[in-house]
PDB file of C-alpha atoms in Angstrom:
ATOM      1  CA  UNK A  24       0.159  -2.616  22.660  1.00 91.00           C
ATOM      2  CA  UNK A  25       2.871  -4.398  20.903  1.00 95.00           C
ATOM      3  CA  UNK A  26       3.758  -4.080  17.325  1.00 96.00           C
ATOM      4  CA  UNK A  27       5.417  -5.808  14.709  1.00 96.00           C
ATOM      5  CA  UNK A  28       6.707  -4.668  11.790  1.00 97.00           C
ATOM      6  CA  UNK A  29       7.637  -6.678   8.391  1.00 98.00           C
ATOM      7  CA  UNK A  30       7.836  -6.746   4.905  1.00 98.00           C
ATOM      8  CA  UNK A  31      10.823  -4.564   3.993  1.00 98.00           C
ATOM      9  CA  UNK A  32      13.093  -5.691   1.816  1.00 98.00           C
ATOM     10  CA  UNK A  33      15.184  -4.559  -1.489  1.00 98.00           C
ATOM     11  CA  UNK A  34      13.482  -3.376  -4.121  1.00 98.00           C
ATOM     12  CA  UNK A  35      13.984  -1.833  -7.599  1.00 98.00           C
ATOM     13  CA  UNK A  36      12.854   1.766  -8.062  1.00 98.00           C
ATOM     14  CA  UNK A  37       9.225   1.692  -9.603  1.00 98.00           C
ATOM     15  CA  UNK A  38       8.931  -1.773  -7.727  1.00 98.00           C
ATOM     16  CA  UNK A  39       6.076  -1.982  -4.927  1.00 98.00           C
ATOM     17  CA  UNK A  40       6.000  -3.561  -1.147  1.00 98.00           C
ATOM     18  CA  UNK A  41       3.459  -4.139   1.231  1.00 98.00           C
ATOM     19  CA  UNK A  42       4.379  -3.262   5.103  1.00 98.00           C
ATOM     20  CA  UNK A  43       2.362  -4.844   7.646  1.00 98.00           C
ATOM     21  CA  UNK A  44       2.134  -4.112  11.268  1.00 97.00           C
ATOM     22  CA  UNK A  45       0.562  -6.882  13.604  1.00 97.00           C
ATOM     23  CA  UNK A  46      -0.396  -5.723  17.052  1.00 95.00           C
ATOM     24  CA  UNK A  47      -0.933  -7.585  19.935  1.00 91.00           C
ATOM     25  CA  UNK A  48      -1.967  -6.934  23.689  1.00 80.00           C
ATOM     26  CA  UNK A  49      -4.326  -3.816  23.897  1.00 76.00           C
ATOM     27  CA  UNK A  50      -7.448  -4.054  21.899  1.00 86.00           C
ATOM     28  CA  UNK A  51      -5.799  -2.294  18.805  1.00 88.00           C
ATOM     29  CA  UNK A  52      -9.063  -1.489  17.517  1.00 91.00           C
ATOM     30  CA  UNK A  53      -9.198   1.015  19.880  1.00 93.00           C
ATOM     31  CA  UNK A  54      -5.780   2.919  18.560  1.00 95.00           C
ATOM     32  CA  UNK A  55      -4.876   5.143  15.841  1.00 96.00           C
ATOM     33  CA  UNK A  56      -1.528   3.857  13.953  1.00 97.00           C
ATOM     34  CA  UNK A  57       0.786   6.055  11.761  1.00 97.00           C
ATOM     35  CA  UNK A  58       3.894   4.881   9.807  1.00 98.00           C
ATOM     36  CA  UNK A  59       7.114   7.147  10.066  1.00 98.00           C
ATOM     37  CA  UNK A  60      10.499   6.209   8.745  1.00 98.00           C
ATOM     38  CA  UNK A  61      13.903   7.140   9.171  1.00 97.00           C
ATOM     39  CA  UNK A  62      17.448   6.911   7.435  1.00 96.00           C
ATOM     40  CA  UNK A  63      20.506   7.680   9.800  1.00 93.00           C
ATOM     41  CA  UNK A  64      21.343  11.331  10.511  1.00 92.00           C
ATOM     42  CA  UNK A  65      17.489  12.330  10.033  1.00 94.00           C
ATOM     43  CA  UNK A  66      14.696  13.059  11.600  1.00 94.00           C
ATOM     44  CA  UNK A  67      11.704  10.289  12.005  1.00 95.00           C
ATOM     45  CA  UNK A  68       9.710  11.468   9.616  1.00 97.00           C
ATOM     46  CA  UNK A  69       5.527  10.654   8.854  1.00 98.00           C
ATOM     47  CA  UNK A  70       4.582   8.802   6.249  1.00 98.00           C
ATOM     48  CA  UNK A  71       0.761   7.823   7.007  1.00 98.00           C
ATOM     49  CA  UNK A  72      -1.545   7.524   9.228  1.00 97.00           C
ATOM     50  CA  UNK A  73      -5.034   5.706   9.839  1.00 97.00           C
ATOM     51  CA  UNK A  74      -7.972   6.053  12.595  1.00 96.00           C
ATOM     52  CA  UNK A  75      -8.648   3.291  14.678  1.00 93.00           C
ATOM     53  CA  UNK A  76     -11.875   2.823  12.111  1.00 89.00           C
ATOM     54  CA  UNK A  77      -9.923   3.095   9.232  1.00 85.00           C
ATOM     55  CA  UNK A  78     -12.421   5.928   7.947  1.00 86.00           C
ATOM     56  CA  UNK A  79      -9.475   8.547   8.081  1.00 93.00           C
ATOM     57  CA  UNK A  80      -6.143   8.414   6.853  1.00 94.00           C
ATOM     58  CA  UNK A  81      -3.597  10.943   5.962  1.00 95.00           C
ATOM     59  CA  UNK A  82      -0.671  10.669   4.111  1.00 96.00           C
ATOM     60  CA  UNK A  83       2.368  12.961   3.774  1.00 96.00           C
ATOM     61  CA  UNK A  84       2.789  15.244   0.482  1.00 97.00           C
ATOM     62  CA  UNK A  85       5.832  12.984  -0.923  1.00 97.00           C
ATOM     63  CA  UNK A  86       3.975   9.261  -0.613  1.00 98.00           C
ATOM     64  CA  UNK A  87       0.590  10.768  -2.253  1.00 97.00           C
ATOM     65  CA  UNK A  88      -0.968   8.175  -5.243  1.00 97.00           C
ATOM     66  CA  UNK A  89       2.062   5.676  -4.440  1.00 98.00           C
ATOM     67  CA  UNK A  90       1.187   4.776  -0.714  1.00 98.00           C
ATOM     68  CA  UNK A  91      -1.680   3.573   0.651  1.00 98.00           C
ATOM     69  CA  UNK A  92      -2.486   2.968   4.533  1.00 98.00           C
ATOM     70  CA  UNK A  93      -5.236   0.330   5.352  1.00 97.00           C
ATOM     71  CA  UNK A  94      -6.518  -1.891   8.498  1.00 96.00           C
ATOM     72  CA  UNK A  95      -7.989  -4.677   9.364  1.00 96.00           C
ATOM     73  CA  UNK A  96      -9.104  -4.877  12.786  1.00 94.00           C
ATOM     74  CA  UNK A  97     -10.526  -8.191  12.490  1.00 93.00           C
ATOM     75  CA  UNK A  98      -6.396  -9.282  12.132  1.00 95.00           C
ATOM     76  CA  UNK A  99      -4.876  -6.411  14.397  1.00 95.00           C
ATOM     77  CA  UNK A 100      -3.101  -5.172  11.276  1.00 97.00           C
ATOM     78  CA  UNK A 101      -1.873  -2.005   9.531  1.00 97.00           C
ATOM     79  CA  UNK A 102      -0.480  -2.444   6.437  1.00 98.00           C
ATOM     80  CA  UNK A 103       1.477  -0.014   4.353  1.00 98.00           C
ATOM     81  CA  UNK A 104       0.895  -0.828   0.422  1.00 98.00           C
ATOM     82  CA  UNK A 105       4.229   0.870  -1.209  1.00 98.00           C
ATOM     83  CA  UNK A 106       3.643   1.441  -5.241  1.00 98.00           C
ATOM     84  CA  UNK A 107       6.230   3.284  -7.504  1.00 98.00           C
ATOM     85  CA  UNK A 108       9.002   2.996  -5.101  1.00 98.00           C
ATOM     86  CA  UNK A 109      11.832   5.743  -5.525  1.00 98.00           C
ATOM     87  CA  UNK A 110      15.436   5.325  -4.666  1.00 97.00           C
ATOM     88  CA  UNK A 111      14.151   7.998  -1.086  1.00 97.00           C
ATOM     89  CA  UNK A 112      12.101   5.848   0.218  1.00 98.00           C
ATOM     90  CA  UNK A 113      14.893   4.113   1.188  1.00 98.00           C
ATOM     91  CA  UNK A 114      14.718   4.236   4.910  1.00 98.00           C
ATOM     92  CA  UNK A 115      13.850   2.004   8.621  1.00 98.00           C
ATOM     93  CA  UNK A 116      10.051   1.821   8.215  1.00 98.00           C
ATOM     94  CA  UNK A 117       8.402   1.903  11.760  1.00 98.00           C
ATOM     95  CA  UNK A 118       4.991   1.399  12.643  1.00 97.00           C
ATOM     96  CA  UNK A 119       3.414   3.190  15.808  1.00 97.00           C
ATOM     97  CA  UNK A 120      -0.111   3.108  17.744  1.00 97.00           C
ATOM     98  CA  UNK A 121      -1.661   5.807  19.968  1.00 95.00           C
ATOM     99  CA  UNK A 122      -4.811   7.569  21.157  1.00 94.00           C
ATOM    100  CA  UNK A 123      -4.015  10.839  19.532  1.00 94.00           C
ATOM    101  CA  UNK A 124      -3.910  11.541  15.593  1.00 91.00           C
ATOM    102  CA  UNK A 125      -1.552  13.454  14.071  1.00 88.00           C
ATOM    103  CA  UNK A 126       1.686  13.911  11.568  1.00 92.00           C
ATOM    104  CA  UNK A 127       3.980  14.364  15.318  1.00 93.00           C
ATOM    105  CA  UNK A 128       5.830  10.897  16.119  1.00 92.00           C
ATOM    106  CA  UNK A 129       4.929  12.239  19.975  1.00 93.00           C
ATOM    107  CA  UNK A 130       1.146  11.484  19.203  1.00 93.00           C
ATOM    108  CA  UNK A 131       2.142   7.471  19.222  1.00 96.00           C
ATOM    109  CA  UNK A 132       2.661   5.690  22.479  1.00 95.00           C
ATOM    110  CA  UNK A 133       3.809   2.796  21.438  1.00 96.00           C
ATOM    111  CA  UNK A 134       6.551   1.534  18.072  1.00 96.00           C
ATOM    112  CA  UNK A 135       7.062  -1.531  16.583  1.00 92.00           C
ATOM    113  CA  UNK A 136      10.256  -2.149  15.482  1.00 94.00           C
ATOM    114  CA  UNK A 137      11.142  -1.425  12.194  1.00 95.00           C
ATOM    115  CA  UNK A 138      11.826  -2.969   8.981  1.00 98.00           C
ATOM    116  CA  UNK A 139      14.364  -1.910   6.044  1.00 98.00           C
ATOM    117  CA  UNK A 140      13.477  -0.998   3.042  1.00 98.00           C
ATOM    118  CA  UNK A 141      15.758  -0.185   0.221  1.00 98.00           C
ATOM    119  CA  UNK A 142      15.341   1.214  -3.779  1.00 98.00           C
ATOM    120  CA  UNK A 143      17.669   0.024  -5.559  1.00 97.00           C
ATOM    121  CA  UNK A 144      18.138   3.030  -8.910  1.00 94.00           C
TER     122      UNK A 144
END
């Protein structure tokens, strides 16, 4: 599977954005997706994640009510709705597809990637 990841950009805080991940290759129905991000000198860390049938998703404690994860695999796309942006969020926004499930990055085989995002305070 190949991913690609867009929609970043710069933002004010309270703003929104809408990530989208387009897969091609593998049928990505078939393949959970999470999105993790990362700012330099930390760890990747989980943001959401979706089943392959979209009837699951998780998302992690500091993203609740302002993120949603969605799919349509009719397109081969994740997106990544961003509401009430803060000033951390700021961060490399990946996108990643796998068999497994799970808030690990090693659950995901495969990473688009990545697109900036940046708050602005």
């Amino acid at each position: 599977v190949q991913l690609q990841a867009s929609g970043g950009g710069l933002v004010q805080a309270g703003g929104s954005l809408r990530l989208s991940c387009a897969a091609s290759g593998r049928t990505f129905s078939n393949y959970n997706v999470g999105w993790f991000r990362q700012t330099l000198g930390k760890e990747r860390e989980f943001v959401a994640a979706i089943y392959s049938s979209g009837g699951t998703t998780s998302n992690a404690d500091s993203v609740k009510g302002r993120f949603t994860i969605s799919r349509d695999n009719a397109k081969n796309t994740v997106y990544l709705q961003m509401n009430s942006l803060k000033p951390e969020d700021t961060a490399v926004y990946y996108c990643a597809a796998g068999r497994r499930y799970g808030y690990s990055w090693t659950n995901f085989d495969y990473w688009g990637q990545g697109t900036q995002v940046t708050v602005s305070s």
